[in-house]
Structures are given as structure tokens and as C-alpha cells.
PDB file of C-alpha atoms in Angstrom:
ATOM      1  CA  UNK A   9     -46.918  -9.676 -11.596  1.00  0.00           C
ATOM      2  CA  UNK A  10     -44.163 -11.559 -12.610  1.00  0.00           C
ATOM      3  CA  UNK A  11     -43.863 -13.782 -15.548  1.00  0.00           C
ATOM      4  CA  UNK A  12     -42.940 -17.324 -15.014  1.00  0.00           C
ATOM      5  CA  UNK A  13     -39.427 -18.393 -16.096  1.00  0.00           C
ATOM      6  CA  UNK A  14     -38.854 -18.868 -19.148  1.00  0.00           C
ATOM      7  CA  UNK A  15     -35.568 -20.731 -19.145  1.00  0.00           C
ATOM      8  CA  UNK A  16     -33.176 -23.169 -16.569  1.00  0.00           C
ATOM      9  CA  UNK A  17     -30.656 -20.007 -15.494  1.00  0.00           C
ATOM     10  CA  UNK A  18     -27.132 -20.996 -14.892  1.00  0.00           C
ATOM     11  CA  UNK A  19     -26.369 -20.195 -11.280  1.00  0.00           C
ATOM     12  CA  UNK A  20     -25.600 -16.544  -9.678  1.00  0.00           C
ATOM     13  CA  UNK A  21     -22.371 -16.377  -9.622  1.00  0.00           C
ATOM     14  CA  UNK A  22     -21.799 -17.263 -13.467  1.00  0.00           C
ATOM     15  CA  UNK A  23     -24.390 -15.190 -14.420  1.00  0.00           C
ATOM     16  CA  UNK A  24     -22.127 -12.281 -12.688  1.00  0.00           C
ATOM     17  CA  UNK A  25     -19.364 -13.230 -14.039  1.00  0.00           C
ATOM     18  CA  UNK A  26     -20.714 -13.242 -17.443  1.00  0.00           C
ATOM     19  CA  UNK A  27     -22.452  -9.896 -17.233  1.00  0.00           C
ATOM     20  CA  UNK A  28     -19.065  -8.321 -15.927  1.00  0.00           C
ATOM     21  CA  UNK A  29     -16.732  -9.973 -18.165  1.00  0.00           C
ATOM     22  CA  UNK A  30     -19.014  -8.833 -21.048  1.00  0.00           C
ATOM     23  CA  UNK A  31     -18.906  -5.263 -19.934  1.00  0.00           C
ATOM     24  CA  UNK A  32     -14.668  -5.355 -19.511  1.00  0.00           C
ATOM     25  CA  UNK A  33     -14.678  -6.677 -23.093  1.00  0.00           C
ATOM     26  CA  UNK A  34     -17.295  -3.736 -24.103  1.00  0.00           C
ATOM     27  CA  UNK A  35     -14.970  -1.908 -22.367  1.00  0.00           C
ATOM     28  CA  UNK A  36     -11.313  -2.624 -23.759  1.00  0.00           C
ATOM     29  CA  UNK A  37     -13.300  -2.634 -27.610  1.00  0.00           C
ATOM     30  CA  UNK A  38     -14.063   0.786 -26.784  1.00  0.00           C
ATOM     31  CA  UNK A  39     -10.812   1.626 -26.174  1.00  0.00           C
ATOM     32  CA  UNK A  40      -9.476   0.416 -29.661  1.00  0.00           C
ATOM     33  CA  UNK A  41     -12.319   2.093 -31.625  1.00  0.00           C
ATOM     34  CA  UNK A  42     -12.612   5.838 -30.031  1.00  0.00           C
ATOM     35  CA  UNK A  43     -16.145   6.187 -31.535  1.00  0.00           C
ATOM     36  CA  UNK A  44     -17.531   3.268 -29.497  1.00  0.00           C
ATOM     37  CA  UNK A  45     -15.914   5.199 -26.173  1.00  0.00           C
ATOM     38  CA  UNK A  46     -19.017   6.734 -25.380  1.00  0.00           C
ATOM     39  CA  UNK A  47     -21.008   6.260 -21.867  1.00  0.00           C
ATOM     40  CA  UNK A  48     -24.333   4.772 -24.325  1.00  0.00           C
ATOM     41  CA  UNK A  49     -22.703   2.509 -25.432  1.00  0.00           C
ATOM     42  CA  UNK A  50     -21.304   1.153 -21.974  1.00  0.00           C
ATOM     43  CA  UNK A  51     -25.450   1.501 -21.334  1.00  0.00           C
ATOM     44  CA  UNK A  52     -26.692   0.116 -23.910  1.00  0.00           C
ATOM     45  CA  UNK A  53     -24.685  -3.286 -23.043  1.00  0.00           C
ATOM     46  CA  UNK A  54     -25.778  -3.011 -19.272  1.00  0.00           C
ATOM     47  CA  UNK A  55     -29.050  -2.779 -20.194  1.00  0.00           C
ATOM     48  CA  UNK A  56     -29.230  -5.444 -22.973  1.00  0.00           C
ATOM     49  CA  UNK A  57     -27.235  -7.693 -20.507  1.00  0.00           C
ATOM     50  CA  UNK A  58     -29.949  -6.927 -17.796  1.00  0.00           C
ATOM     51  CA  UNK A  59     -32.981  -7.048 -19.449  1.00  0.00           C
ATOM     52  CA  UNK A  60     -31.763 -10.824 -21.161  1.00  0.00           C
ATOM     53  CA  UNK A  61     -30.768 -11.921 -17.891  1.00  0.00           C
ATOM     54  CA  UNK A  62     -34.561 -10.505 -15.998  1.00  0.00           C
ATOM     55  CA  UNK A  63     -36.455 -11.810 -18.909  1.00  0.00           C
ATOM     56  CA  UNK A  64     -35.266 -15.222 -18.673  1.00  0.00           C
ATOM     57  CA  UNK A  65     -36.130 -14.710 -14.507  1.00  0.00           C
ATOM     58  CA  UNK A  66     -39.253 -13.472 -15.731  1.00  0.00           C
ATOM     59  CA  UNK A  67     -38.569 -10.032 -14.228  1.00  0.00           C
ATOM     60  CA  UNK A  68     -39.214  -6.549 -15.610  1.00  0.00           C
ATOM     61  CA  UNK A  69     -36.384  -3.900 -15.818  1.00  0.00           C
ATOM     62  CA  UNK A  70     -38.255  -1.993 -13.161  1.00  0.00           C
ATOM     63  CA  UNK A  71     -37.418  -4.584 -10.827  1.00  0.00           C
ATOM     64  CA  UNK A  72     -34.424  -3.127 -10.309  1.00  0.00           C
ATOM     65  CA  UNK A  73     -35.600  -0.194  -8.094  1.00  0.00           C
ATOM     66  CA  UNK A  74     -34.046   2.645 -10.427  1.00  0.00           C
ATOM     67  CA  UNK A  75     -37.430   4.269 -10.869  1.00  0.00           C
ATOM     68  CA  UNK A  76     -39.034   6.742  -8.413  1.00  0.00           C
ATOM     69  CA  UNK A  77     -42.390   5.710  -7.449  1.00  0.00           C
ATOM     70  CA  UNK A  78     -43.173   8.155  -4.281  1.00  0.00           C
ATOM     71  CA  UNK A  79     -42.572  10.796  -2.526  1.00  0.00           C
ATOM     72  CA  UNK A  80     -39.768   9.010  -0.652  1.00  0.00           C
ATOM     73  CA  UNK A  81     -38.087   8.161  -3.579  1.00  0.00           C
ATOM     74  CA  UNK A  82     -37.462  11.664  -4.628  1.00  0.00           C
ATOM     75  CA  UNK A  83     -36.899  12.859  -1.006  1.00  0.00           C
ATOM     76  CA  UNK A  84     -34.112   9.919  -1.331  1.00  0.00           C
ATOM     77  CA  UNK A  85     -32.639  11.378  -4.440  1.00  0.00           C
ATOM     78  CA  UNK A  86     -32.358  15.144  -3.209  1.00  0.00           C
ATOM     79  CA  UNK A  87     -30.665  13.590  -0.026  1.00  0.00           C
ATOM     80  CA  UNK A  88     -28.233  11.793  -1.509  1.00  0.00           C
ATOM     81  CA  UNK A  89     -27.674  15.022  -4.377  1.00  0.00           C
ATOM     82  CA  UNK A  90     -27.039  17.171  -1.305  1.00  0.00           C
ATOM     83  CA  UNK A  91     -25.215  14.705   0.775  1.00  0.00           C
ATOM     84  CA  UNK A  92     -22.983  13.974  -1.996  1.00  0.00           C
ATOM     85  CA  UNK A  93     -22.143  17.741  -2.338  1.00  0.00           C
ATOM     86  CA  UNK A  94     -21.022  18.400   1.137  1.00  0.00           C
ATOM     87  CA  UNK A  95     -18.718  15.129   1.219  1.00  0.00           C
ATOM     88  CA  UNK A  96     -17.006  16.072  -1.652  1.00  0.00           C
ATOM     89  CA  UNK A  97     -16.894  20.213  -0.602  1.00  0.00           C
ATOM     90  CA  UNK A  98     -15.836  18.934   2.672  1.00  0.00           C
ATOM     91  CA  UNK A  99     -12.891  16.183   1.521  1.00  0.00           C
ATOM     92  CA  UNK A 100     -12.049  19.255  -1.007  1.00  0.00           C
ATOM     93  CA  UNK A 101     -11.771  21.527   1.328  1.00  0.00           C
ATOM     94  CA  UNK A 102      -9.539  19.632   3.774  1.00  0.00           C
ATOM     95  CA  UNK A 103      -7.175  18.909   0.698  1.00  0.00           C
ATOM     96  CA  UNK A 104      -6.630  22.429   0.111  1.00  0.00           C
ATOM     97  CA  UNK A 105      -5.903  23.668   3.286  1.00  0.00           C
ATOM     98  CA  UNK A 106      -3.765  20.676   4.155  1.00  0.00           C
ATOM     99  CA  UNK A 107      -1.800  21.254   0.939  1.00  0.00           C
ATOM    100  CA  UNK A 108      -1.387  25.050   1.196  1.00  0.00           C
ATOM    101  CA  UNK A 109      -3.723  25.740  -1.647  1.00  0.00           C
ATOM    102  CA  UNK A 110      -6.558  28.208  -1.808  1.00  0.00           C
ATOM    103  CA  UNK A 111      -9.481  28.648  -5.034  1.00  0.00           C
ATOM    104  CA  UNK A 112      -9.993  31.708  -6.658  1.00  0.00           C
ATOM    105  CA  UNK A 113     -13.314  32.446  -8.542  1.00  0.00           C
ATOM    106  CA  UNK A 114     -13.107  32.861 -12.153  1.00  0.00           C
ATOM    107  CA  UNK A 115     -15.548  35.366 -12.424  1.00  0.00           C
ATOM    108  CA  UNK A 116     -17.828  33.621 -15.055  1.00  0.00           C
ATOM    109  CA  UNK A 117     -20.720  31.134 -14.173  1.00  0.00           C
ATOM    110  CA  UNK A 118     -22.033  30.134 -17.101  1.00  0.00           C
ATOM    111  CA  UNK A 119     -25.859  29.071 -16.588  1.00  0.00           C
ATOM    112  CA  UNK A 120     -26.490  27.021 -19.926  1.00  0.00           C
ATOM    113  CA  UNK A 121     -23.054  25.065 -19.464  1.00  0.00           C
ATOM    114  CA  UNK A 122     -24.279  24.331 -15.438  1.00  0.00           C
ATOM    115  CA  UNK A 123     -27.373  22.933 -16.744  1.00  0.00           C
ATOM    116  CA  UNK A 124     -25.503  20.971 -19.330  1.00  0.00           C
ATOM    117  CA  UNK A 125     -23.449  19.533 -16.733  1.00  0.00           C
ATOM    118  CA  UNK A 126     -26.266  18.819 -14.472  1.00  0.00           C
ATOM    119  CA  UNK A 127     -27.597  16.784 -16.641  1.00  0.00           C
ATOM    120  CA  UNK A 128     -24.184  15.105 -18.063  1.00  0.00           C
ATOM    121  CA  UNK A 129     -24.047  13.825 -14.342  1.00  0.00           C
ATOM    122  CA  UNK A 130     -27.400  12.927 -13.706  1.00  0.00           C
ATOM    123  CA  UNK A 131     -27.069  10.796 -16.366  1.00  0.00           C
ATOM    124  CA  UNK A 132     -23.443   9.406 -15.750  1.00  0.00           C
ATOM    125  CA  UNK A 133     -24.466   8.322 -12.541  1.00  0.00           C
ATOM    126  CA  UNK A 134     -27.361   7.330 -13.439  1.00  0.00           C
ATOM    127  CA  UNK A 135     -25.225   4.453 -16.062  1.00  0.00           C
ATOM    128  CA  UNK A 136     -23.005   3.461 -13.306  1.00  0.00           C
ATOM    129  CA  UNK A 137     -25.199   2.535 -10.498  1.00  0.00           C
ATOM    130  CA  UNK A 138     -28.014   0.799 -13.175  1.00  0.00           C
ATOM    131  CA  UNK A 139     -24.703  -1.141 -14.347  1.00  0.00           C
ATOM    132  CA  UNK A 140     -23.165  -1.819 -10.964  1.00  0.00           C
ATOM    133  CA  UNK A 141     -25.441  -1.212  -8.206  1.00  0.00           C
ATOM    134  CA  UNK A 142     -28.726  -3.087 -10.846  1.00  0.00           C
ATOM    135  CA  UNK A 143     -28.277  -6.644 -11.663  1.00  0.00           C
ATOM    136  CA  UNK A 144     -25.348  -8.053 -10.666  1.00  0.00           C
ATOM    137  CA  UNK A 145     -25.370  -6.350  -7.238  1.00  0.00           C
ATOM    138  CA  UNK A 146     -28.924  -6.882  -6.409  1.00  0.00           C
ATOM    139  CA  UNK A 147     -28.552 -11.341  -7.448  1.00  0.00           C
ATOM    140  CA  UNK A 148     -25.393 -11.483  -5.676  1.00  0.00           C
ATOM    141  CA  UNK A 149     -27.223  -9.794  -2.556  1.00  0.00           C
ATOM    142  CA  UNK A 150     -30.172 -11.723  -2.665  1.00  0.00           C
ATOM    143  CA  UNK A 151     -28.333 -15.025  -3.050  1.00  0.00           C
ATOM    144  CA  UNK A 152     -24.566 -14.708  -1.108  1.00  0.00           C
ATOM    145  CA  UNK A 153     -25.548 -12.069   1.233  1.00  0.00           C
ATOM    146  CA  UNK A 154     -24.717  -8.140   1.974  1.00  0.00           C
ATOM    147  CA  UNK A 155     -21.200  -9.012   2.079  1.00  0.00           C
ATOM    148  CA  UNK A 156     -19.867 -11.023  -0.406  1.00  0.00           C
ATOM    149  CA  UNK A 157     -22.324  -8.647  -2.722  1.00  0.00           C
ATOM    150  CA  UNK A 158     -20.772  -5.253  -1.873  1.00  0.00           C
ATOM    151  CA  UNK A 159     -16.803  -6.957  -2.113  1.00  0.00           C
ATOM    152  CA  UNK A 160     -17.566  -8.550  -5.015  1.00  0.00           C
ATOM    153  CA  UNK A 161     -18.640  -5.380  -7.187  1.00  0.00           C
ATOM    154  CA  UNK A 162     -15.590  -3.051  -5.934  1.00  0.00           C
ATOM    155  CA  UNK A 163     -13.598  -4.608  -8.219  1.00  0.00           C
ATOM    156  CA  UNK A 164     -15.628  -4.900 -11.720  1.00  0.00           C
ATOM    157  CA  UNK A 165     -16.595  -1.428 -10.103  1.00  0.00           C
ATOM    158  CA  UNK A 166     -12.760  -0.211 -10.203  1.00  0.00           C
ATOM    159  CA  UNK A 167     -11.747  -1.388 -13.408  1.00  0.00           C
ATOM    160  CA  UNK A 168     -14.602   0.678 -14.941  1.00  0.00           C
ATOM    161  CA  UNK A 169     -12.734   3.886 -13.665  1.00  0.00           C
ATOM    162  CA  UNK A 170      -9.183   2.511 -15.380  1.00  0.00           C
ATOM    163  CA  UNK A 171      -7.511   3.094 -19.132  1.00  0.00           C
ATOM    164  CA  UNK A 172      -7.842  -0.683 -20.117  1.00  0.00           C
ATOM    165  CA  UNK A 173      -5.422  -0.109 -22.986  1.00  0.00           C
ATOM    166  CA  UNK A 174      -2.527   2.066 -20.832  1.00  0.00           C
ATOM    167  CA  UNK A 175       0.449   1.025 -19.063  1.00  0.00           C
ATOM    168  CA  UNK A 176      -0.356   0.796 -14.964  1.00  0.00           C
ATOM    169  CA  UNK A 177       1.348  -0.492 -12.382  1.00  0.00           C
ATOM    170  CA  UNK A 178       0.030  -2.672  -9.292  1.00  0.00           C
ATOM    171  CA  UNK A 179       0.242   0.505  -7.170  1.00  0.00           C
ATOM    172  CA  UNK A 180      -1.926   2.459  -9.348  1.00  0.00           C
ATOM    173  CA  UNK A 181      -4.129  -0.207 -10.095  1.00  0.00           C
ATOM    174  CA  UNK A 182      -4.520  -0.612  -5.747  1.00  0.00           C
ATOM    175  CA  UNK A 183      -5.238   2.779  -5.361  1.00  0.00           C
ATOM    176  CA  UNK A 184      -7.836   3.296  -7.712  1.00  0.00           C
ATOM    177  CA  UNK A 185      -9.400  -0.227  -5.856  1.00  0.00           C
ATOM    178  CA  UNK A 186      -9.088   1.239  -2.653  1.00  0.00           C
ATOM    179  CA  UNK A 187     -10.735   4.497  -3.715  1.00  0.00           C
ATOM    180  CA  UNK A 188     -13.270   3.792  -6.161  1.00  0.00           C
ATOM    181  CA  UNK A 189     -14.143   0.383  -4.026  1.00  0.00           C
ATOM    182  CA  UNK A 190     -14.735   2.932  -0.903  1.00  0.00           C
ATOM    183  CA  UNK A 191     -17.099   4.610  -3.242  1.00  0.00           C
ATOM    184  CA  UNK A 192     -18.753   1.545  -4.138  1.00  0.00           C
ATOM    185  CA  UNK A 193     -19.476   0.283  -0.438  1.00  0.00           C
ATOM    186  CA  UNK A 194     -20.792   3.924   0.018  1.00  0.00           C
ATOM    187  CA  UNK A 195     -23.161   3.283  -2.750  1.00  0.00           C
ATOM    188  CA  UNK A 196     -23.931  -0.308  -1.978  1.00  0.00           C
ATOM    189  CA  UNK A 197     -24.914   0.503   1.041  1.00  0.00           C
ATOM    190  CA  UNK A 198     -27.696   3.086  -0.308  1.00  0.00           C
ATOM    191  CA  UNK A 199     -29.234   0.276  -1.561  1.00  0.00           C
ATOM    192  CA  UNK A 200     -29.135  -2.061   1.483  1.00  0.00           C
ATOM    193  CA  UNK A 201     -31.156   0.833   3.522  1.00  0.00           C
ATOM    194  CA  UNK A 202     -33.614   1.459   0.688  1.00  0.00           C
ATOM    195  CA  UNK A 203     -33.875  -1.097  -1.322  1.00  0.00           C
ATOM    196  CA  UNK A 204     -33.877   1.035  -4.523  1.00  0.00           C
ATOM    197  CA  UNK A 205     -30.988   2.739  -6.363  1.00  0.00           C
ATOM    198  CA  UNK A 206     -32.344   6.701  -6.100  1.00  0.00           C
ATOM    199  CA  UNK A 207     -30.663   7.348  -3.084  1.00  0.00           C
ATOM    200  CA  UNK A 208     -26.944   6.157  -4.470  1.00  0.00           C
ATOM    201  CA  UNK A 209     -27.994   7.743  -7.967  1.00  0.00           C
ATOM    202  CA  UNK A 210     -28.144  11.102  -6.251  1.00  0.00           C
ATOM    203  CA  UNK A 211     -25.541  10.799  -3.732  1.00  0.00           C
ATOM    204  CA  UNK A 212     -23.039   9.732  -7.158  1.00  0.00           C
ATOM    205  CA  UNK A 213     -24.480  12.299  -9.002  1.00  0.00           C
ATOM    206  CA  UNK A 214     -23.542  15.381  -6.114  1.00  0.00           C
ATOM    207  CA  UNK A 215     -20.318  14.146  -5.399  1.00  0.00           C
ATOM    208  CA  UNK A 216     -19.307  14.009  -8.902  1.00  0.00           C
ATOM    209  CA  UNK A 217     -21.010  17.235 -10.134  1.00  0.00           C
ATOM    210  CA  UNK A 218     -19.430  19.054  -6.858  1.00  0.00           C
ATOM    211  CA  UNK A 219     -15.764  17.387  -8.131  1.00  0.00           C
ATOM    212  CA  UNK A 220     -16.137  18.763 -11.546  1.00  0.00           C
ATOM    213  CA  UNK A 221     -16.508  22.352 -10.330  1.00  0.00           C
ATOM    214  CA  UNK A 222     -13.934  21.920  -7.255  1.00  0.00           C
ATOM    215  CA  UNK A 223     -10.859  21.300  -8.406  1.00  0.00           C
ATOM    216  CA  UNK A 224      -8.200  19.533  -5.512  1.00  0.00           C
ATOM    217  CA  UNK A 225      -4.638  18.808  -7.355  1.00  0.00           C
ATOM    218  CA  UNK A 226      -2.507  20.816  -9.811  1.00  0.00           C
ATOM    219  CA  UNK A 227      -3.581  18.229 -12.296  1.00  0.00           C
ATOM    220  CA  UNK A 228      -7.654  19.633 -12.022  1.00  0.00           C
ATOM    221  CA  UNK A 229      -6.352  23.488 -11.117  1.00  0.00           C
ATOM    222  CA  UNK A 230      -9.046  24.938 -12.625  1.00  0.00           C
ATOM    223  CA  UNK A 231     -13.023  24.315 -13.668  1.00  0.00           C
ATOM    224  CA  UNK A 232     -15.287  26.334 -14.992  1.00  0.00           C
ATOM    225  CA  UNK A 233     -15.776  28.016 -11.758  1.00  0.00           C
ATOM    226  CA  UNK A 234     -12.345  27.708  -9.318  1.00  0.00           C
ATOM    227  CA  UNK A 235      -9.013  28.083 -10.251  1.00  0.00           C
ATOM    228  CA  UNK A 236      -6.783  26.127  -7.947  1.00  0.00           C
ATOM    229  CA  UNK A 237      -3.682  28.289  -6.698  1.00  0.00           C
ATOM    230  CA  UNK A 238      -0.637  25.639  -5.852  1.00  0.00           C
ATOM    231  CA  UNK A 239       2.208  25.416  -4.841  1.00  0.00           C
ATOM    232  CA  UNK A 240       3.631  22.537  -6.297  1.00  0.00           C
ATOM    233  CA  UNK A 241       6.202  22.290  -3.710  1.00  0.00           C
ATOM    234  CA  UNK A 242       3.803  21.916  -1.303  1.00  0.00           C
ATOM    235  CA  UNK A 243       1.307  19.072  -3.185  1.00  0.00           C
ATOM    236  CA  UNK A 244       1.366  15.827  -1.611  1.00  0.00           C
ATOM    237  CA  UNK A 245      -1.086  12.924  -2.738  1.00  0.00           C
ATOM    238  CA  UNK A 246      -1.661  11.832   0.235  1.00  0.00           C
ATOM    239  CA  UNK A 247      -3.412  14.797   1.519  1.00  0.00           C
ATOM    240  CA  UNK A 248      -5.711  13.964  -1.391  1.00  0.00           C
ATOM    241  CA  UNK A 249      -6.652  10.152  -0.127  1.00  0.00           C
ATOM    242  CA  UNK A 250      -6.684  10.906   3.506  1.00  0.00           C
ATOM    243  CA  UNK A 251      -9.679  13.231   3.355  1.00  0.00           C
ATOM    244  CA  UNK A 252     -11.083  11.152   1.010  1.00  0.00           C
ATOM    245  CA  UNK A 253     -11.239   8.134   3.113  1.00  0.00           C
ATOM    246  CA  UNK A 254     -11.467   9.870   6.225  1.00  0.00           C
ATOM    247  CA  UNK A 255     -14.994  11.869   4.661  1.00  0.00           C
ATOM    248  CA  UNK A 256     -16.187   8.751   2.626  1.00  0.00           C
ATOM    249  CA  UNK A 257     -16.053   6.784   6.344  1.00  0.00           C
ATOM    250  CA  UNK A 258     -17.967   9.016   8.101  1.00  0.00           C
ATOM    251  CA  UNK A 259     -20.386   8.732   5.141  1.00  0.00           C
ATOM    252  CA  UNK A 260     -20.558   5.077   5.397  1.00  0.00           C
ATOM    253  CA  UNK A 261     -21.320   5.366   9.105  1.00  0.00           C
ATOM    254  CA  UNK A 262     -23.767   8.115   9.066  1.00  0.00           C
ATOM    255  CA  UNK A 263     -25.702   6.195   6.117  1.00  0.00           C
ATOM    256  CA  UNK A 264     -25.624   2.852   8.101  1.00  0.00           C
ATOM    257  CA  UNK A 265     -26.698   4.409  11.680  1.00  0.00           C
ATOM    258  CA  UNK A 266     -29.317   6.611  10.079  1.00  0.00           C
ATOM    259  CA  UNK A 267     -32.896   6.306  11.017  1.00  0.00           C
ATOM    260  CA  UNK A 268     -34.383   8.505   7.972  1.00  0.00           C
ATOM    261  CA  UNK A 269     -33.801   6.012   5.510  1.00  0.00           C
ATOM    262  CA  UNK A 270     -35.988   2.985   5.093  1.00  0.00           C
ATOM    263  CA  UNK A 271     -36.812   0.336   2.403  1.00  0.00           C
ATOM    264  CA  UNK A 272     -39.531   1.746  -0.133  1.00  0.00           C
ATOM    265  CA  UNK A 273     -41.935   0.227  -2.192  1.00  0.00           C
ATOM    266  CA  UNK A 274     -41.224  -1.173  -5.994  1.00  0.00           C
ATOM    267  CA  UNK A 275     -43.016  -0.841  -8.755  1.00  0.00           C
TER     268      UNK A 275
END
């Protein structure tokens, strides 16, 4: 049951913008002192911010829909994990061949250092849908609409993914918009057709565990399982975003049109 409210709340939109301008700030600091630069700390302010902002709603954490509470929930997750996977194998995949490239296996699969980075993305993605996809998503949603919610977040959602204290330029700082804020609609969406954040916690948590073991550009050429072999003549960016866009639409679509996914209970 919910607690009554404890305080007058300033309206949605400033309580957004508050949240999000606390966590750039978190975020530049942490650039300036390397030992703050740490994905708990970004946490720890996402969840302080939240659970302020709930307990003066007189609202619980779990509120937020990050928790699984049935059988659907986990079905969710593993869909999403395995979804996730095959976007990113497939948008790899068409990268490669459209840049010439094939991946040679190392030879060595490590099983500890798998686990370990299992886990190291469970729990990244984990941090960035809490923080993006929690609070400020879910009040914008419930009081703007589906729309104005998912635009909204793309952009606190790209700046996240950028080196606050380097030098970039208005075309880098598009592109990462346009790809990271395709990523975010993706994810948004997960939400919208389940009403909890599993599903986008395991489809962000495949695609980004598939990408660290896939490498796509000369710049990755190698993880701990694939070594990239590349041409350099023959690398062009652009075969990069296009299957990237191209595979994150057909995600979007599939996601929206599906009939498996459907709003689940909260705690």
C-alpha cells in the first residue's frame, strides 16, 4: 500500500530535469576525480535521487518494476537476453561481410572470465535502465505521454555514453544521439509492452555482452574470443551504422507488433 505524500512535489518536468542534471554533474565530477569513475557510483546517485523523489510520492523503490515477481518476468528477461544476442550477432555479422572482414577464433575461452563478464553486464545494464528507463522515464510517461517520455530520455540517455571532459564535435556528438537514442526507444518501448524494466534489462544486457565478444571495427579487432581480420582499406563507418539501424528497426517493430508480451503484475 502506498504511503500518503509526504511533501507538495514540484511538477514532472522539474523533477526530471533535476534528477538528470544531477546525474550529468555526477557525471563530469567523475571525470575529474578517476576514482569516483566507477558505474556505483553513477548508481548510487540514481538510486538516492529515486528513492528521495518516491518517498516524497510516497512510493517504494519497487514501484519501479525492476524486480521479477513471476514466471513472466523471468520468461521476459531470457527473451530479451536472447533477443539482444541475435540483434547484435546479426548487425555484426552484416558489418563484416559488408566491410570485407571475417573473425577468427582465438582458441581460448576462458570460463571464469565469461562468468565474470556475465555478470559485469548483468549488472551494467541493470544501472542504466534503473537510471534511465526507472524514474524519470516512468513520471514523464505517466504524466506527458509515450511520446514526449521516450524523446525526452534519448538525450540524458546519450550523454551518459559520451567523455564529458574530451573535445567532440557536433557530428560526433549527433551520431552517438542517433545511435544510442535508437537504443533507448528500443528499450523504452520494453517497458511500454510490459510495464516493468526485465524485459529491456535483458535485451541491454545480450546485446552488450554479445558486443563485447564480437568485435565489428579495427578499433575492437579482437575480444577475448574473435579476432577481427581487416582490411583497413576496405573499413567504412557507415557499414557499421547501417546495420545497426537497419537491425535495431526491425527490433522496434517486432517488439511493438508482438503479441507475447503483455503488462505484468507489480509488486
Amino acid at each position: 500500500m502506498e504511503k500518503k505524500k509526504l511533501i507538495n512535489l514540484p511538477p514532472v518536468w522539474l523533477r526530471v530535469s533535476i534528477y538528470f542534471i544531477v546525474i550529468i554533474v555526477a557525471a563530469y565530477i567523475a571525470g575529474v576525480v578517476p576514482v569516483l569513475d566507477s558505474i556505483f557510483f553513477y548508481f548510487g546517485i540514481a538510486l538516492l535521487l529515486s528513492f528521495l523523489f518516491l518517498k516524497a510520492e510516497g512510493k517504494p523503490l519497487t514501484s519501479l518494476g525492476f524486480v521479477p515477481a513471476s514466471a513472466v518476468d523471468w520468461k521476459n528477461f531470457f527473451r530479451g537476453l536472447a533477443w539482444g544476442i541475435i540483434a547484435l550477432l546479426t548487425s555484426a555479422g552484416l558489418t563484416i561481410w559488408l566491410n570485407g572482414g571475417r573473425l577468427v577464433f582465438t582458441g581460448h575461452a576462458d570460463p571464469v572470465f565469461l562468468l565474470i563478464l556475465v555478470f559485469i553486464h548483468l549488472w551494467s545494464s541493470f544501472v542504466q535502465e534503473f537510471t534511465y528507463r526507472g524514474y524519470p522515464f516512468q513520471r514523464l510517461l505517466q504524466s506527458y505521454g509515450p511520446w514526449i517520455a521516450q524523446l525526452a530520455v534519448t538525450l540524458p540517455f546519450a550523454v551518459m555514453h559520451l567523455k564529458l571532459n574530451a573535445g567532440l564535435t557536433w557530428q560526433q556528438f549527433f551520431m552517438t544521439w542517433l545511435t544510442t537514442g535508437l537504443g533507448s526507444l528500443l528499450y523504452g518501448l520494453c517497458y511500454l509492452k510490459t510495464g516493468k524494466l526485465v524485459l529491456s534489462i535483458g535485451l541491454h544486457m545480450g546485446w552488450n555482452l554479445a558486443q563485447a565478444l564480437v568485435p565489428r571495427s579495427p578499433e575492437e579487432s579482437k575480444t577475448m574470443l574473435f579476432t577481427l581480420v581487416q582490411d583497413g582499406g576496405h573499413y567504412y563507418p557507415l557499414h557499421v551504422l547501417l546495420p545497426y539501424i537497419g537491425v535495431t528497426a526491425i527490433m522496434l517493430f517486432f517488439i511493438w507488433r508482438s503479441n507475447i508480451l503483455h503488462e505484468t503484475n507489480r509488486l
